[in-house]
mmCIF file of C-alpha atoms in Angstrom:
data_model
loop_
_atom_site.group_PDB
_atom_site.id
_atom_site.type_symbol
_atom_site.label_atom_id
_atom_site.label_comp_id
_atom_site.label_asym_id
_atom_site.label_seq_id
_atom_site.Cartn_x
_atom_site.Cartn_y
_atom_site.Cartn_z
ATOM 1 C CA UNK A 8 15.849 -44.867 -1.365
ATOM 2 C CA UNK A 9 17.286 -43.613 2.263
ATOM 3 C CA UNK A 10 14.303 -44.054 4.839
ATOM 4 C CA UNK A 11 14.313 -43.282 8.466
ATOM 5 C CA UNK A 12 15.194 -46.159 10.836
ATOM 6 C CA UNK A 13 13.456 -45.043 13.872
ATOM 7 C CA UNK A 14 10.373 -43.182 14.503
ATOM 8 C CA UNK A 15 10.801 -39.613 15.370
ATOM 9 C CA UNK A 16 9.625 -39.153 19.020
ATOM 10 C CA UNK A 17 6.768 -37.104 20.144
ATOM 11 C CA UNK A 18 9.431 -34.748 21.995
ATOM 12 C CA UNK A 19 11.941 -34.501 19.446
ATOM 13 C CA UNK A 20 8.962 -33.328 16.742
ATOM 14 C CA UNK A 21 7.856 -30.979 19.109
ATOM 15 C CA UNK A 22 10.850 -29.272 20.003
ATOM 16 C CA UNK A 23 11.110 -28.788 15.830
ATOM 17 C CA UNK A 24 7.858 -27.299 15.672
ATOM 18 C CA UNK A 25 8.459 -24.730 18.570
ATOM 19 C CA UNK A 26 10.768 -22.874 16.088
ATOM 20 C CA UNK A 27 7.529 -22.010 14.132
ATOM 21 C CA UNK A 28 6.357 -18.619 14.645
ATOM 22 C CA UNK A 29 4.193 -16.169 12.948
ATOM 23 C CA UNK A 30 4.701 -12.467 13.203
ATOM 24 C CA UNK A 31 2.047 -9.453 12.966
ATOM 25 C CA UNK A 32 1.935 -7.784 9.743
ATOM 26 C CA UNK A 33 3.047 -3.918 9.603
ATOM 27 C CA UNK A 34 0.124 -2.109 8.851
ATOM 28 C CA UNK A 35 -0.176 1.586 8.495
ATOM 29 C CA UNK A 36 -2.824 3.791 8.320
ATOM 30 C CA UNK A 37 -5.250 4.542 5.795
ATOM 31 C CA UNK A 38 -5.119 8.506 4.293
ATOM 32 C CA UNK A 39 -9.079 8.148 3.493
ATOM 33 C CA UNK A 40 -10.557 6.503 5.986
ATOM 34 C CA UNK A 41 -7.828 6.179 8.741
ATOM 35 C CA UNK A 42 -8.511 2.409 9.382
ATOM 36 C CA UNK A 43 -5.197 0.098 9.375
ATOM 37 C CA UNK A 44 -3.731 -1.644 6.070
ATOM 38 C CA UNK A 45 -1.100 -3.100 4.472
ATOM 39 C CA UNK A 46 1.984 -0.813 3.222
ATOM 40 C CA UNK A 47 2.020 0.013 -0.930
ATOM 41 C CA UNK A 48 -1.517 -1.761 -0.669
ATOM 42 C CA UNK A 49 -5.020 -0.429 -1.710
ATOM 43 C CA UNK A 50 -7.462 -0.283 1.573
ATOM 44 C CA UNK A 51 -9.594 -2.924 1.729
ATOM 45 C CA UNK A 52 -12.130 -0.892 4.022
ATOM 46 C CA UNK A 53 -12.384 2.562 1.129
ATOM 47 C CA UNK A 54 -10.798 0.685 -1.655
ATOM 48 C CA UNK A 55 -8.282 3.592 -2.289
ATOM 49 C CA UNK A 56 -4.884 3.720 -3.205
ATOM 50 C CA UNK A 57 -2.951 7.099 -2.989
ATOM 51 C CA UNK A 58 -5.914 9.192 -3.328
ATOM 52 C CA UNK A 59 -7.599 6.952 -6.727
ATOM 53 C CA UNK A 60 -10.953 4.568 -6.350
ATOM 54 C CA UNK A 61 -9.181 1.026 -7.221
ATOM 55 C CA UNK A 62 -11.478 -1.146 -5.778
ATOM 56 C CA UNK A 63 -15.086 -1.643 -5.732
ATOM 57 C CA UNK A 64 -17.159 -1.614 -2.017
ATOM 58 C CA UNK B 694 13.605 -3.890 -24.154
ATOM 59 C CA UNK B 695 13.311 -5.052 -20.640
ATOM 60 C CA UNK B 696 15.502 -7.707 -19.032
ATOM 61 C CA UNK B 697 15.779 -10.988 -19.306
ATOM 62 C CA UNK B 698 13.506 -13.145 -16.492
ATOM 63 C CA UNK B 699 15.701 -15.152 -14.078
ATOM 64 C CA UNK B 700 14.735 -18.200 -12.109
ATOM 65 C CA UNK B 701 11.384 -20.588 -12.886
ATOM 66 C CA UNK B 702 9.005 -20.137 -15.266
ATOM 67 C CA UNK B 703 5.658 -19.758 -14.366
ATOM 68 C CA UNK B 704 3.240 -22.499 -14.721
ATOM 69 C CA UNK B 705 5.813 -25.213 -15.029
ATOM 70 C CA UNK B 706 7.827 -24.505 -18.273
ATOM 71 C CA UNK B 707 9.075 -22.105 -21.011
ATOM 72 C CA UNK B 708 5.695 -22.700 -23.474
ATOM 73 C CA UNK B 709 3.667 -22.916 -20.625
ATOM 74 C CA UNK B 710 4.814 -19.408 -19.613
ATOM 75 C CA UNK B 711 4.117 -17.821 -22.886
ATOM 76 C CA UNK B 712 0.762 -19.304 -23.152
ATOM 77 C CA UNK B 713 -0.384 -17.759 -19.565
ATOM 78 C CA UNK B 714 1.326 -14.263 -20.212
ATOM 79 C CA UNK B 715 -0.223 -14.406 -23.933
ATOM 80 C CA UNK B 716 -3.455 -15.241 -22.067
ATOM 81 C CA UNK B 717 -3.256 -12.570 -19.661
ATOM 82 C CA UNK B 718 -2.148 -9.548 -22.400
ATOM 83 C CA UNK B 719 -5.421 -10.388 -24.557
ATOM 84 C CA UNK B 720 -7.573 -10.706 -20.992
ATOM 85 C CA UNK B 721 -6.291 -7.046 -20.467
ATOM 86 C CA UNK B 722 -6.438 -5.633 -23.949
ATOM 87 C CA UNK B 723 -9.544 -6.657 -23.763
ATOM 88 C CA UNK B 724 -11.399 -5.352 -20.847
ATOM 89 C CA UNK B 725 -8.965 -2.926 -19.839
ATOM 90 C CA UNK B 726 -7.844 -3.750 -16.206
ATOM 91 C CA UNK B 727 -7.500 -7.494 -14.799
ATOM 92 C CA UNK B 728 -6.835 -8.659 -11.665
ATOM 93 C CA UNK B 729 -4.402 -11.499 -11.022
ATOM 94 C CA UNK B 730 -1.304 -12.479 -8.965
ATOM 95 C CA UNK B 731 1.530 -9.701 -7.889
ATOM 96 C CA UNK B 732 3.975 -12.315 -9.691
ATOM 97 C CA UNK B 733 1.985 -12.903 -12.966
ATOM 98 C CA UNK B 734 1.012 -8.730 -13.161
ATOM 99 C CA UNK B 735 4.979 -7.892 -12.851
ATOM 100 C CA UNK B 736 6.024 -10.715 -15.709
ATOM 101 C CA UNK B 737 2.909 -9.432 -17.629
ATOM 102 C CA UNK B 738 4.155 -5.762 -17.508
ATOM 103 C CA UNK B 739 7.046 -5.541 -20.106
ATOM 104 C CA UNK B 740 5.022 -7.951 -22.581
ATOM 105 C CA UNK B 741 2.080 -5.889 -22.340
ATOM 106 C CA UNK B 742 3.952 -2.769 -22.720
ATOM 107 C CA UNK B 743 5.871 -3.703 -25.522
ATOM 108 C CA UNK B 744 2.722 -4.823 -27.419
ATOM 109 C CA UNK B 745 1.318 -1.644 -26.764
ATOM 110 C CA UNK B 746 4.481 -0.091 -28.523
ATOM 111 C CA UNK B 747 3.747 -2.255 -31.581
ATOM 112 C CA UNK B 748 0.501 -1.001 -31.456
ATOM 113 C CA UNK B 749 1.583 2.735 -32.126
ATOM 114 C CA UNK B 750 3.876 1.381 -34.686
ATOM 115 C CA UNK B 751 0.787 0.839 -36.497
ATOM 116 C CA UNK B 752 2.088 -1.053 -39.746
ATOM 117 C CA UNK B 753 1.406 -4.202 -41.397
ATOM 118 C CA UNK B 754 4.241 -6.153 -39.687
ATOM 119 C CA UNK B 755 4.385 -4.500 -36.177
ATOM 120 C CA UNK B 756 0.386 -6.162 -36.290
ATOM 121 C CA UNK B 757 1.742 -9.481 -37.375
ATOM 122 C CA UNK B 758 4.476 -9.774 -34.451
ATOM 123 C CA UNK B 759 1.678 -8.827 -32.220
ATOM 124 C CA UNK B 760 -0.521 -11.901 -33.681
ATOM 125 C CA UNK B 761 1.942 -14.146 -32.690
ATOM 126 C CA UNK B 762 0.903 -13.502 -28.795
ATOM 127 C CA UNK B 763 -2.605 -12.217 -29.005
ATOM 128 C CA UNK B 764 -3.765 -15.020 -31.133
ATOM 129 C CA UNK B 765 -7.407 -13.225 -31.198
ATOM 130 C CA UNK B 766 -7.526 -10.451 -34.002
ATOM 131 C CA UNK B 767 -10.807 -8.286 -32.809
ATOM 132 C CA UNK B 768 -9.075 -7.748 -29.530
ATOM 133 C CA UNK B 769 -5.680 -7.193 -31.819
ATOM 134 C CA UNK B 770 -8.247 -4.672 -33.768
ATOM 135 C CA UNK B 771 -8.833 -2.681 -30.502
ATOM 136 C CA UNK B 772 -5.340 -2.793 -29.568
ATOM 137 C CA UNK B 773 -4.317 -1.226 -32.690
ATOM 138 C CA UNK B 774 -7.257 1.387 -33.297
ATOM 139 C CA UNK B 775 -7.813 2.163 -29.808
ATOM 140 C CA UNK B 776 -5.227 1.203 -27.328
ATOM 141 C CA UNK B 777 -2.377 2.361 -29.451
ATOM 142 C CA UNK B 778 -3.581 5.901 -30.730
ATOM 143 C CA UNK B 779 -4.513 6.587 -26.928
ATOM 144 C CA UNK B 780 -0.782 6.272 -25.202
ATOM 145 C CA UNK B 781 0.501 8.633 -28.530
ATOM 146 C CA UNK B 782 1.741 11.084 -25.854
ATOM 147 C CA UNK B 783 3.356 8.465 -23.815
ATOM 148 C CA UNK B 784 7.003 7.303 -23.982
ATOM 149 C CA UNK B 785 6.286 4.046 -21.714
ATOM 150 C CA UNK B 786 4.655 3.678 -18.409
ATOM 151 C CA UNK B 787 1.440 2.570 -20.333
ATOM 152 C CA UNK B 788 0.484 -0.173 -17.401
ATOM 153 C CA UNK B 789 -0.230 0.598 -13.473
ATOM 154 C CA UNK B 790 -0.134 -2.646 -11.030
ATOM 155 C CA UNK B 791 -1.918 -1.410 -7.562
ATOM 156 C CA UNK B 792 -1.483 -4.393 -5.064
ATOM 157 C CA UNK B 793 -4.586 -5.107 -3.219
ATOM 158 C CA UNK B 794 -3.171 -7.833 -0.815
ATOM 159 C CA UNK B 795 -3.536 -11.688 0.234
ATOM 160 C CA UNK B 796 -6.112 -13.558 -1.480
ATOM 161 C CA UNK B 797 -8.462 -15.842 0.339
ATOM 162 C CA UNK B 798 -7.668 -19.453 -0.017
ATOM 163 C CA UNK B 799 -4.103 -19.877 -0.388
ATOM 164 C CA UNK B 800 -3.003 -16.166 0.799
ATOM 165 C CA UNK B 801 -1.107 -15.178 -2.718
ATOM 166 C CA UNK B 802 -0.452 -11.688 -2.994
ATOM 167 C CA UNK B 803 -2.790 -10.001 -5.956
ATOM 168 C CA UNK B 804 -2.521 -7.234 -7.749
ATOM 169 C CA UNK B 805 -4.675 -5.183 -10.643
ATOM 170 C CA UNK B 806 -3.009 -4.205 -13.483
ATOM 171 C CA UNK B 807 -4.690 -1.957 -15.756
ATOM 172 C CA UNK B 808 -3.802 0.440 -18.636
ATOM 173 C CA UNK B 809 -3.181 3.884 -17.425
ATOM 174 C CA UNK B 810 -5.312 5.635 -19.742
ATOM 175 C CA UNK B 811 -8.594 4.026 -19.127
ATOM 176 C CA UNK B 812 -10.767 2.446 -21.599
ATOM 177 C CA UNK B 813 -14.630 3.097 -20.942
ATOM 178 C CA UNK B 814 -16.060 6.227 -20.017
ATOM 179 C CA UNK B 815 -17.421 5.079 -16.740
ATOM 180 C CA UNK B 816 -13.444 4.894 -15.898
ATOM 181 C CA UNK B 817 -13.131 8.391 -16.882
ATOM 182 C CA UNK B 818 -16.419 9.512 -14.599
ATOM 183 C CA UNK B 819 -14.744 8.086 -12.006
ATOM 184 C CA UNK B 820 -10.734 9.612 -12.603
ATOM 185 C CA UNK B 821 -12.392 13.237 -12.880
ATOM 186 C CA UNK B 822 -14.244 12.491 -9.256
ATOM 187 C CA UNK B 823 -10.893 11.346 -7.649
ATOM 188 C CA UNK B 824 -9.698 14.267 -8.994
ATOM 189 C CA UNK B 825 -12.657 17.080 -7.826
ATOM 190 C CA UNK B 826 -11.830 15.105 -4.438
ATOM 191 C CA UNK B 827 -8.543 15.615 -3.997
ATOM 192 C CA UNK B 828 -9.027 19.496 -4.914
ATOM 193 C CA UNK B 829 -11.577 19.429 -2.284
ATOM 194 C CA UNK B 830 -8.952 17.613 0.380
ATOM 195 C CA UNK B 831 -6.464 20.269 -0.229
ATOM 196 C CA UNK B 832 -8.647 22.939 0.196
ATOM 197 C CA UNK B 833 -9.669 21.067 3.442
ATOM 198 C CA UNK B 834 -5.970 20.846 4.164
ATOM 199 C CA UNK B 835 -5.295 24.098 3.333
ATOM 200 C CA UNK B 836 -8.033 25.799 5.712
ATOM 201 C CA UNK B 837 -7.245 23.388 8.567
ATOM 202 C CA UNK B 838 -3.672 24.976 8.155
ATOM 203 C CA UNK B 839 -4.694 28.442 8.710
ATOM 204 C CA UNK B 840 -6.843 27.810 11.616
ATOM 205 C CA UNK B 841 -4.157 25.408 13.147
ATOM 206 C CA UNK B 842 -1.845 28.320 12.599
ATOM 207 C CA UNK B 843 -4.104 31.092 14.131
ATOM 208 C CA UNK B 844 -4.495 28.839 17.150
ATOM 209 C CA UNK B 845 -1.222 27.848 18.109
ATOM 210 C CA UNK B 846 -0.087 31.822 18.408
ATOM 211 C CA UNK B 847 -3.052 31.969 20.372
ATOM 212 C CA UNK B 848 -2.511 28.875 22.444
ATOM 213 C CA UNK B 849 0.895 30.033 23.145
ATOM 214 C CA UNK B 850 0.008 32.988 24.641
ATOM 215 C CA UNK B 851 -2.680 31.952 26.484
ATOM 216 C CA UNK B 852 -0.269 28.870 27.654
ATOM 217 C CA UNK B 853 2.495 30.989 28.828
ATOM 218 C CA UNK B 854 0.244 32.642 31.667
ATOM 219 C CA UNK B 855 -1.344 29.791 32.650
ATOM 220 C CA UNK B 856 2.177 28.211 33.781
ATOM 221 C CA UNK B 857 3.452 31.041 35.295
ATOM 222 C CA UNK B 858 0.167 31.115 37.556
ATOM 223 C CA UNK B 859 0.129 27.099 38.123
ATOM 224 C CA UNK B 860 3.973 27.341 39.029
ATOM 225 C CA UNK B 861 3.290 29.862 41.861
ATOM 226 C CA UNK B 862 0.165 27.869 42.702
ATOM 227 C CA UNK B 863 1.630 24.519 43.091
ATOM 228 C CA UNK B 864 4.302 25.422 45.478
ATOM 229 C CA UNK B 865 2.723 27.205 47.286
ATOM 230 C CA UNK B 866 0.183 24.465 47.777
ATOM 231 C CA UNK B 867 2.855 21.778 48.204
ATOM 232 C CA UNK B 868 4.922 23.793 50.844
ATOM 233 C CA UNK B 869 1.424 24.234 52.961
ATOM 234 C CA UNK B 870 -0.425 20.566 52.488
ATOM 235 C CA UNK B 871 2.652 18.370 52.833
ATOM 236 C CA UNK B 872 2.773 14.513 51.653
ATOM 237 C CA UNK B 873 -0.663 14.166 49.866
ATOM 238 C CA UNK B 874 -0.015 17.404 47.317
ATOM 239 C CA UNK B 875 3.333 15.552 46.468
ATOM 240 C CA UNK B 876 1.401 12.901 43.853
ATOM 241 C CA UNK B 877 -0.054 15.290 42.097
ATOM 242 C CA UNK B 878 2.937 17.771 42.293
ATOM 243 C CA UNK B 879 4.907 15.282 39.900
ATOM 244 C CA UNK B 880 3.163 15.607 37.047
ATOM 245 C CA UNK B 881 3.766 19.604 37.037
ATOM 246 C CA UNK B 882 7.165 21.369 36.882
ATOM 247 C CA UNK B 883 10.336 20.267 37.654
ATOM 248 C CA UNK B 884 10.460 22.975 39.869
ATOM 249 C CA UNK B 885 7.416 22.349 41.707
ATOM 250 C CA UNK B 886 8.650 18.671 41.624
ATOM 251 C CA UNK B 887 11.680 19.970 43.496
ATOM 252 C CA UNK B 888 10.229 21.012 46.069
ATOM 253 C CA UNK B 889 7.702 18.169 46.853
ATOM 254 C CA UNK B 890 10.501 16.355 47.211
ATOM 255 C CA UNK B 891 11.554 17.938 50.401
ATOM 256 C CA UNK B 892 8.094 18.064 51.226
ATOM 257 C CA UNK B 893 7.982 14.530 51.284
ATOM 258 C CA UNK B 894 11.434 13.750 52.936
ATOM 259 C CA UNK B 895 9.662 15.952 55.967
ATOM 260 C CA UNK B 896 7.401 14.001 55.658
ATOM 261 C CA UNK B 897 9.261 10.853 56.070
ATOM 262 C CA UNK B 898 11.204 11.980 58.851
ATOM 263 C CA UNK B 899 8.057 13.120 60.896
ATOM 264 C CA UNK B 900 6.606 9.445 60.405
ATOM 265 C CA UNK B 901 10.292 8.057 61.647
ATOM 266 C CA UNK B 902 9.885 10.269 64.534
#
């Protein structure tokens, strides 16, 4: 089995890692209750999704 | 018939597949609505609906093929007595998945899928409030329309002789006060905003002098 020969230094793992990045969700707004949610997602906040109860708060 | 699934199975392999999605088709024929994983609800979809169109078959053999998935036979009873009879009108569509986001824990995507017609009556309570609501939100709608309508033509007239007024105001005030009037000139008109300007290059040339 192919194993590394040397150990990877501090710098070199770090400069890997700065290429991981998160980005914000898009959210949009709720039609009930205004407050911010996912796209083609019922609201967390009023449970609704176009208009129709889906969840229970 | 709906297409053929491409890529992995879920769950690890072919027979491992068919046990979940036979799983999750009695879970839902049995209570109606289930909530699960975006990826399992959209595999589950086509089975589901395709049971339910054995189900209005009715007959002796379209109940056996159905047996075959939904090993349990009371919630194969219900299926064929209840759940069938009910989607008679229907050509298809007989399942709705609403996505309700991440979940906590390992942040997979879920979803509820549920039979469109529902299957208690506290699920019908609740379809004929959604629907008293939304006649109540368009009538909302509707009025806020009207008044939004009635004041605009208002606003506009009322609008158009405030700015005539605040155009004569501002330059004249701009032309008298000089450099300090000039800030506040620029958020007006361009015109006024013209002639700050060369209230402000006099300005500028008095302090050089």
């Amino acid at each position: 089995m192919a194993v590394p020969k040397r150990k990877m230094s501090r710098s070199n793992t770090r400069s890997r890692r700065s290429q991981w990045k998160t980005t914000a969700p898009a959210l949009v707004t709720c039609d009930r209750c205004k407050s911010p949610k996912l796209g083609h997602t019922a609201c967390p906040t009023c449970g609704t999704y176009n208009k129709r109860q889906v969840l229970d708060v | 018939m709906p297409t053929p699934t491409k890529g992995p199975r879920l769950g690890g392999g072919p027979a491992h597949e068919r046990l979940i999605l036979a799983n999750l088709a009695t879970a839902l024929f049995e209570h109606g609505k289930i909530t699960t994983t975006e990826a399992k609800a959209k595999r589950l979809r086509p089975l589901a609906e395709r049971l339910i169109t054995f189900a209005k078959r009715g007959d002796l053999h379209a109940r056996r093929r159905v047996l075959t998935v939904v090993r349990d036979k009371g919630v194969v009873h219900t299926l064929f007595e209840e759940i069938g009879p009910r989607f008679a009108t229907r050509q298809g569509g007989y399942t709705r998945i609403v996505k309700i986001g991440p979940r906590k824990g390992d942040n997979a995507p879920m979803a509820i899928i549920e039979l469109v017609e529902p299957l208690s009556e506290q699920a019908v309570a609740e379809a004929e409030g959604a629907l008293k609501r939304a006649a109540k939100e368009r009538a909302k709608a509707q009025e806020a329309q009207e008044t939004a309508a009635a004041a605009a033509a208002a606003a506009v007239a009322t609008t158009e002789e405030v700015a005539d007024e605040a155009d004569a105001d501002v330059v004249e005030q701009a032309e008298a006060e000089g450099a300090d009037v000039a800030e506040a000139v620029e958020a007006e008109t361009a015109e006024a905003q013209e002639a700050a300007d060369e209230v402000v290059e006099e300005a500028a040339e008095g302090k050089d002098a």
